[in-house]
Amino acid sequence: MTEQDFIPKTYSKSIEKGSVTWASPSNIALVKYWGKKKNQIPENPSISFTLNNCKTTTTLHFSKKENQDSFSFDVFLDGDKKDDFKPKIETFFKRIEVYLPFLKDYHFTIGTSNTFPHSSGIASSASGMSALAMCLMSVEKMLSPETTTDYFNKKASFLARLGSGSACRSVEGDLIVWGEHKAIEGSSDLFGTKYPYDVHENFKNYQDTILLVDKGEKQVSSTVGHNLMHNHSFAEQRFKQANENLSKLIDVFKSGDIFAFIEIIESEALTLHAMMMTSLPYFILMKPNTLEIINKIWQFRQNTGLPVSFTLDAGANVHVLYPEKDASEILEFIKNELVVYCQNGHYICDIIGFGAKQL
Ligand code: DP6
């Protein structure tokens, strides 16, 4: 498919007003997206677990308006008007207008809420942008009821990507690939797709306990970080490595070798942060407690042989990943030894999920 396939020709219905609600989850990358080309095209393919409990619920009210010269919308978070969210949504609308030509025909009221605290340091862009993309696709489906589910999901992911790259991996679950990879059939730079091959039982219901080490605003946004991969000394090698790690994961998912899985995902997490530390300007998003937690995880794994592991996103929080069958022992360890490193003792227990749902 190409971008052109997402430009609608005509709509068969017209509609005055309505509303729609979607809940969409966050996701955690195992092979990381870090570095992008023009129009939100990733430099390398990535793969993620869709989450279940960390999600955004968005209700979109729409009503026809007279003037069709500009976008018109209001945004609310937990019922409070949020004008500071508007520039990001305005940019998003501009980027997707050609694919959703009805955007200027309506006034939109966007009401959103997250299951995780806004100031948790958990990025809400993946769940937030995917929830909004799902709502907009529901409007398009009302205008064009013949839209198939396959097209709906692909276009929702395509639109979400234009809001925030990682958001395109939140539309479906449980394991989503985004970015063309030669060994993964159907993989695309334009949208996320379900991982198409065998996945061993060991990876079903995988657990993700998110340790909230630092709830502050990040000093460097992901968007700035991605841009620092341009002219980065290690960029080419890094993009190649991500492709190789994804190739290796294909065998690992099939065989169920959790320790091989751990080696790949922990290396991916540390490589992501190594890219930040070696860009110009350089920066560090990990905090001392991030490192304390990583060391504790390694010690516990060595002492017990239990397959507990970590990954990081672009921040100080630690995602502790482990299989369901060892959940009780590992959760005990987390509570006894890791929660002390969390800001105000806060952590979130999550599990692999299956994508966005209409409410
Ligand atoms: C480290 O998707 O937040 O979490 O496309 O600029 O919105 P933009 O970036 P974003 O980047 C996520 C980076 C990451 C890795 C990942 O999720 O793959």
Coordinates of C-alpha atoms and ligand atoms in Angstrom, one line a residue:
M1 CA 0.0 0.0 0.0
T2 CA 1.0 3.6 -0.5
E3 CA 0.0 6.9 1.1
Q4 CA -2.3 7.4 -1.9
D5 CA -4.5 4.5 -0.8
F6 CA -5.5 6.5 2.3
I7 CA -6.9 9.5 0.4
P8 CA -10.7 9.0 0.1
K9 CA -12.4 9.7 -3.2
T10 CA -15.9 10.5 -2.1
Y11 CA -18.1 9.8 0.9
S12 CA -21.4 8.1 0.3
K13 CA -23.2 9.6 3.3
S14 CA -23.5 12.9 4.9
I15 CA -23.9 13.4 8.7
E16 CA -24.7 16.5 10.8
K17 CA -23.4 15.6 14.2
G18 CA -22.6 12.7 16.4
S19 CA -20.1 11.3 18.9
V20 CA -17.9 8.3 19.3
T21 CA -15.6 6.9 22.1
W22 CA -12.5 4.7 21.9
A23 CA -10.1 3.5 24.6
S24 CA -6.6 2.9 23.3
P25 CA -3.6 1.5 25.1
S26 CA 0.0 2.4 25.4
N27 CA 2.7 0.0 24.1
I28 CA 6.3 -0.9 25.0
A29 CA 8.9 -1.4 22.3
L30 CA 11.1 -4.4 22.4
V31 CA 13.2 -3.3 19.4
K32 CA 13.2 0.5 19.6
Y33 CA 12.2 3.1 17.1
W34 CA 14.8 5.9 17.4
G35 CA 15.5 8.0 14.4
K36 CA 13.1 9.0 11.6
K37 CA 12.9 10.4 8.1
K38 CA 10.5 12.9 6.7
N39 CA 6.8 12.4 7.3
Q40 CA 7.2 10.1 10.3
I41 CA 8.9 7.3 8.4
P42 CA 11.1 5.3 10.8
E43 CA 14.8 4.7 10.1
N44 CA 14.4 1.1 11.3
P45 CA 11.7 -1.3 12.0
S46 CA 10.5 -1.8 15.6
I47 CA 8.3 -4.3 17.5
S48 CA 6.3 -3.8 20.6
F49 CA 4.0 -5.5 23.2
T50 CA 0.7 -3.7 23.3
L51 CA -0.3 -2.9 26.9
N52 CA -3.6 -3.5 28.5
N53 CA -4.1 -1.2 31.6
C54 CA -2.2 2.0 30.6
K55 CA -4.7 3.6 28.2
T56 CA -6.4 6.7 27.1
T57 CA -10.1 7.0 26.6
T58 CA -11.2 9.7 24.1
T59 CA -14.7 10.9 23.2
L60 CA -15.1 12.9 20.1
H61 CA -18.2 15.0 19.6
F62 CA -18.6 16.5 16.1
S63 CA -21.1 18.9 14.6
K64 CA -21.2 20.5 11.1
K65 CA -20.1 24.1 11.0
E66 CA -20.6 27.0 8.5
N67 CA -17.1 28.2 7.9
Q68 CA -14.8 25.6 6.4
D69 CA -11.6 27.7 6.2
S70 CA -9.9 26.4 9.3
F71 CA -9.9 23.7 12.0
S72 CA -12.2 24.2 15.0
F73 CA -11.9 22.1 18.1
D74 CA -11.6 22.2 21.9
V75 CA -9.7 19.7 24.1
F76 CA -10.5 18.6 27.6
L77 CA -8.4 16.4 29.9
D78 CA -10.5 14.9 32.8
G79 CA -13.1 17.6 32.1
D80 CA -10.7 20.5 32.2
K81 CA -10.2 22.6 29.1
K82 CA -6.6 22.2 27.9
D83 CA -5.6 24.9 25.5
D84 CA -1.9 23.9 25.8
F85 CA -2.8 20.6 24.0
K86 CA -4.1 22.5 21.0
P87 CA -0.9 23.2 19.0
K88 CA 0.0 19.5 18.9
I89 CA -3.5 18.6 17.7
E90 CA -3.5 21.4 15.2
T91 CA -0.2 20.1 13.8
F92 CA -1.7 16.6 13.7
F93 CA -4.8 17.8 11.9
K94 CA -2.7 19.7 9.3
R95 CA -0.7 16.5 8.6
I96 CA -3.8 14.3 8.2
E97 CA -6.1 16.7 6.5
V98 CA -5.4 15.3 3.0
Y99 CA -6.4 11.8 4.3
L100 CA -9.5 13.0 6.1
P101 CA -11.0 15.8 4.0
F102 CA -14.0 16.2 6.4
L103 CA -11.8 17.7 9.1
K104 CA -12.7 21.3 8.4
D105 CA -16.4 20.6 8.0
Y106 CA -17.0 20.0 11.7
H107 CA -16.4 21.5 15.1
F108 CA -14.9 18.8 17.3
T109 CA -14.9 18.5 21.1
I110 CA -12.2 16.1 22.2
G111 CA -12.6 14.8 25.8
T112 CA -9.8 12.6 27.0
S113 CA -8.7 10.9 30.2
N114 CA -5.8 8.5 31.0
T115 CA -5.8 5.5 33.4
F116 CA -2.3 6.5 34.5
P117 CA -1.6 9.8 36.2
H118 CA -0.8 12.6 33.7
S119 CA 2.4 13.4 35.5
S120 CA 3.6 9.8 35.8
G121 CA 6.3 10.2 33.2
I122 CA 4.5 7.6 31.1
A123 CA 4.2 9.0 27.6
S124 CA 0.5 9.5 26.8
S125 CA 1.2 10.2 23.1
A126 CA 1.0 6.6 21.9
S127 CA -2.4 5.9 23.7
G128 CA -3.7 9.5 23.1
M129 CA -2.9 9.8 19.4
S130 CA -4.1 6.3 18.7
A131 CA -7.4 6.9 20.6
L132 CA -8.0 10.1 18.6
A133 CA -7.1 8.4 15.3
M134 CA -9.6 5.6 16.1
C135 CA -12.3 8.2 16.8
L136 CA -11.6 10.0 13.5
M137 CA -11.8 6.8 11.6
S138 CA -15.2 6.1 13.2
V139 CA -16.4 9.4 11.8
E140 CA -15.0 8.4 8.4
K141 CA -16.8 5.1 8.7
M142 CA -20.1 6.9 9.3
L143 CA -19.5 8.9 6.1
S144 CA -18.4 5.7 4.3
P145 CA -20.1 2.7 5.9
E146 CA -18.5 0.3 3.4
T147 CA -15.1 0.7 5.0
T148 CA -13.7 -2.7 5.9
T149 CA -12.2 -3.6 9.3
D150 CA -8.8 -4.2 7.7
Y151 CA -8.7 -0.8 6.0
F152 CA -10.1 0.9 9.2
N153 CA -7.3 -0.5 11.3
K154 CA -4.5 0.2 8.8
K155 CA -5.7 3.7 8.2
A156 CA -6.1 4.3 11.9
S157 CA -2.6 3.2 12.5
F158 CA -1.4 5.2 9.5
L159 CA -3.0 8.4 11.0
A160 CA -1.8 7.7 14.5
R161 CA 1.7 7.4 13.1
L162 CA 1.4 10.9 11.8
G163 CA 0.5 12.1 15.3
S164 CA 3.3 10.2 17.1
G165 CA 5.3 7.3 15.5
S166 CA 4.9 4.8 18.3
A167 CA 1.1 5.4 18.4
C168 CA 0.7 3.4 15.2
R169 CA 1.6 0.3 17.3
S170 CA -1.3 0.7 19.7
V171 CA -4.3 0.1 17.4
E172 CA -4.0 -3.7 17.7
G173 CA -2.2 -6.3 19.8
D174 CA -0.5 -8.2 21.1
L175 CA 2.7 -8.0 19.2
I176 CA 3.0 -5.3 16.6
V177 CA 5.7 -4.5 14.0
W178 CA 6.1 -1.1 12.5
G179 CA 8.6 -0.5 9.7
E180 CA 9.6 -2.6 6.8
H181 CA 11.7 -5.7 7.6
K182 CA 12.7 -8.0 4.9
A183 CA 11.8 -11.2 6.8
I184 CA 8.4 -10.0 8.1
E185 CA 5.7 -10.3 5.6
G186 CA 3.3 -7.4 5.4
S187 CA 5.5 -5.1 7.5
S188 CA 5.3 -1.5 6.4
D189 CA 6.8 1.9 7.2
L190 CA 3.3 3.4 6.9
F191 CA 1.5 1.6 9.7
G192 CA 1.8 -1.1 12.3
T193 CA 0.8 -4.7 11.6
K194 CA 0.3 -7.7 13.7
Y195 CA 3.4 -9.9 14.0
P196 CA 2.5 -12.7 11.6
Y197 CA 4.5 -15.7 12.8
D198 CA 4.5 -18.3 15.6
V199 CA 4.8 -17.0 19.2
H200 CA 5.6 -19.5 21.9
E201 CA 3.3 -19.9 25.0
N202 CA 6.1 -18.4 27.1
F203 CA 5.4 -15.0 25.6
K204 CA 1.6 -15.1 26.1
N205 CA 0.2 -12.8 28.9
Y206 CA 3.7 -11.4 29.4
Q207 CA 3.8 -9.1 32.4
D208 CA 5.0 -5.5 32.5
T209 CA 5.4 -3.8 35.9
I210 CA 6.2 -0.1 35.3
L211 CA 8.4 1.4 38.0
L212 CA 7.8 5.2 38.1
V213 CA 11.3 6.4 39.0
D214 CA 10.8 10.0 37.9
K215 CA 7.5 11.6 37.2
G216 CA 8.8 14.9 36.0
E217 CA 8.7 16.3 32.5
K218 CA 11.5 14.9 30.4
Q219 CA 14.4 17.4 29.7
V220 CA 14.5 16.2 26.0
S221 CA 11.4 15.2 24.1
S222 CA 11.4 12.1 21.9
T223 CA 10.9 14.2 18.8
V224 CA 14.2 16.1 19.6
G225 CA 15.9 12.8 20.3
H226 CA 14.9 11.3 17.0
N227 CA 16.3 14.3 15.2
L228 CA 19.6 13.9 16.9
M229 CA 20.0 10.6 15.0
H230 CA 20.6 12.7 11.9
N231 CA 24.4 12.9 11.5
H232 CA 24.9 10.7 14.6
S233 CA 28.2 8.8 14.4
F234 CA 26.7 5.5 15.2
A235 CA 23.4 5.9 13.3
E236 CA 24.0 3.5 10.4
Q237 CA 25.3 0.8 12.6
R238 CA 22.4 1.2 15.0
F239 CA 19.7 1.0 12.3
K240 CA 21.4 -2.2 11.0
Q241 CA 21.5 -3.6 14.5
A242 CA 17.7 -3.0 15.0
N243 CA 17.0 -5.0 11.8
E244 CA 19.3 -7.8 13.0
N245 CA 17.7 -7.9 16.5
L246 CA 14.3 -8.2 14.9
S247 CA 15.5 -11.1 12.7
K248 CA 16.8 -12.8 15.9
L249 CA 13.5 -12.3 17.7
I250 CA 11.7 -14.2 15.0
D251 CA 13.5 -17.4 16.1
V252 CA 13.2 -16.5 19.7
F253 CA 9.5 -16.0 19.6
K254 CA 9.2 -19.4 17.9
S255 CA 11.4 -21.4 20.2
G256 CA 10.3 -19.7 23.5
D257 CA 13.9 -19.1 24.6
I258 CA 13.3 -16.4 27.2
F259 CA 16.9 -15.9 28.1
A260 CA 17.8 -15.1 24.4
F261 CA 14.8 -12.8 24.4
I262 CA 16.1 -11.0 27.5
E263 CA 19.6 -10.5 25.9
I264 CA 18.0 -8.8 22.9
I265 CA 15.6 -6.5 24.7
E266 CA 17.9 -5.4 27.4
S267 CA 20.6 -4.6 24.8
E268 CA 18.0 -2.7 22.8
A269 CA 17.1 -0.6 25.9
L270 CA 20.7 0.2 26.7
T271 CA 21.5 0.9 23.1
L272 CA 18.6 3.4 22.9
H273 CA 20.1 5.3 25.9
A274 CA 23.6 4.9 24.5
M275 CA 22.4 6.7 21.4
M276 CA 21.2 9.6 23.6
M277 CA 24.5 9.7 25.4
T278 CA 26.5 9.8 22.2
S279 CA 24.5 12.3 20.2
L280 CA 25.4 16.0 19.9
P281 CA 24.2 17.6 22.1
Y282 CA 24.3 14.5 24.4
F283 CA 21.9 13.9 27.2
I284 CA 21.0 11.3 29.9
L285 CA 17.5 10.4 30.7
M286 CA 18.2 7.6 33.2
K287 CA 18.4 8.6 36.9
P288 CA 20.5 7.0 39.6
N289 CA 17.5 4.9 40.7
T290 CA 17.1 3.6 37.1
L291 CA 20.6 2.1 37.4
E292 CA 19.9 0.8 41.0
I293 CA 16.9 -1.1 39.6
I294 CA 18.8 -2.5 36.7
N295 CA 21.5 -3.8 38.9
K296 CA 19.0 -5.4 41.3
I297 CA 17.3 -7.1 38.5
W298 CA 20.6 -8.5 37.2
Q299 CA 21.5 -9.7 40.7
F300 CA 18.1 -11.3 41.3
R301 CA 18.2 -13.1 38.0
Q302 CA 21.7 -14.4 38.7
N303 CA 20.8 -15.6 42.2
T304 CA 17.5 -17.2 41.4
G305 CA 17.7 -18.1 37.7
L306 CA 14.2 -16.5 37.2
P307 CA 13.7 -14.7 33.9
V308 CA 13.1 -11.2 35.1
S309 CA 14.3 -8.5 32.7
F310 CA 13.9 -4.8 31.9
T311 CA 13.4 -2.4 29.2
L312 CA 13.3 1.4 29.1
D313 CA 11.6 4.0 27.0
A314 CA 12.8 7.5 26.5
G315 CA 12.8 8.3 30.2
A316 CA 13.9 7.2 33.6
N317 CA 11.1 4.7 34.3
V318 CA 11.8 1.0 34.2
H319 CA 9.5 -1.5 32.6
V320 CA 10.1 -4.9 34.3
L321 CA 9.2 -7.7 31.9
Y322 CA 8.6 -11.3 32.9
P323 CA 6.5 -14.3 32.0
E324 CA 3.2 -15.1 33.6
K325 CA 4.3 -18.4 35.1
D326 CA 6.9 -16.7 37.3
A327 CA 4.7 -13.7 38.1
S328 CA 4.1 -14.3 41.9
E329 CA 7.8 -14.7 42.8
I330 CA 8.9 -11.8 40.6
L331 CA 6.2 -9.5 41.8
E332 CA 7.2 -10.3 45.4
F333 CA 10.8 -9.3 44.5
I334 CA 9.6 -6.1 42.9
K335 CA 7.6 -5.1 46.0
N336 CA 10.4 -6.1 48.4
E337 CA 13.4 -4.7 46.5
L338 CA 12.5 -2.4 43.7
V339 CA 9.6 -0.3 44.8
V340 CA 11.8 1.6 47.2
Y341 CA 13.5 3.3 44.1
C342 CA 10.2 4.5 42.8
Q343 CA 9.0 8.1 43.3
N344 CA 6.5 7.9 46.2
G345 CA 6.6 4.2 45.8
H346 CA 4.5 4.3 42.7
Y347 CA 4.3 1.5 40.1
I348 CA 1.8 0.1 37.7
C349 CA 1.1 -3.5 37.0
D350 CA 0.3 -4.1 33.4
I351 CA 0.1 -7.1 31.0
I352 CA 0.1 -7.6 27.2
G353 CA -3.1 -6.4 25.6
F354 CA -5.0 -6.5 22.3
G355 CA -5.4 -3.0 21.2
A356 CA -8.0 -0.2 20.9
K357 CA -11.6 -0.8 21.8
Q358 CA -14.7 1.1 20.9
L359 CA -16.9 1.9 23.9
Ligands
DP6_1 C1 12.0 5.5 22.8 O1 6.8 7.8 19.1 O2 7.3 9.3 21.1 O3 9.7 5.1 23.0 O4 7.2 10.0 16.5 O5 8.4 11.9 17.6 O6 6.2 11.2 18.5 P1 7.5 10.8 17.8 O7 8.2 9.8 18.8 P2 7.7 8.7 19.8 O8 9.1 7.9 20.0 C2 9.1 6.8 20.8 C3 10.5 6.4 21.1 C4 10.7 5.2 22.1 C5 10.9 3.9 21.3 C6 9.7 3.2 20.8 O9 8.6 3.4 21.3 O10 9.9 2.5 19.8

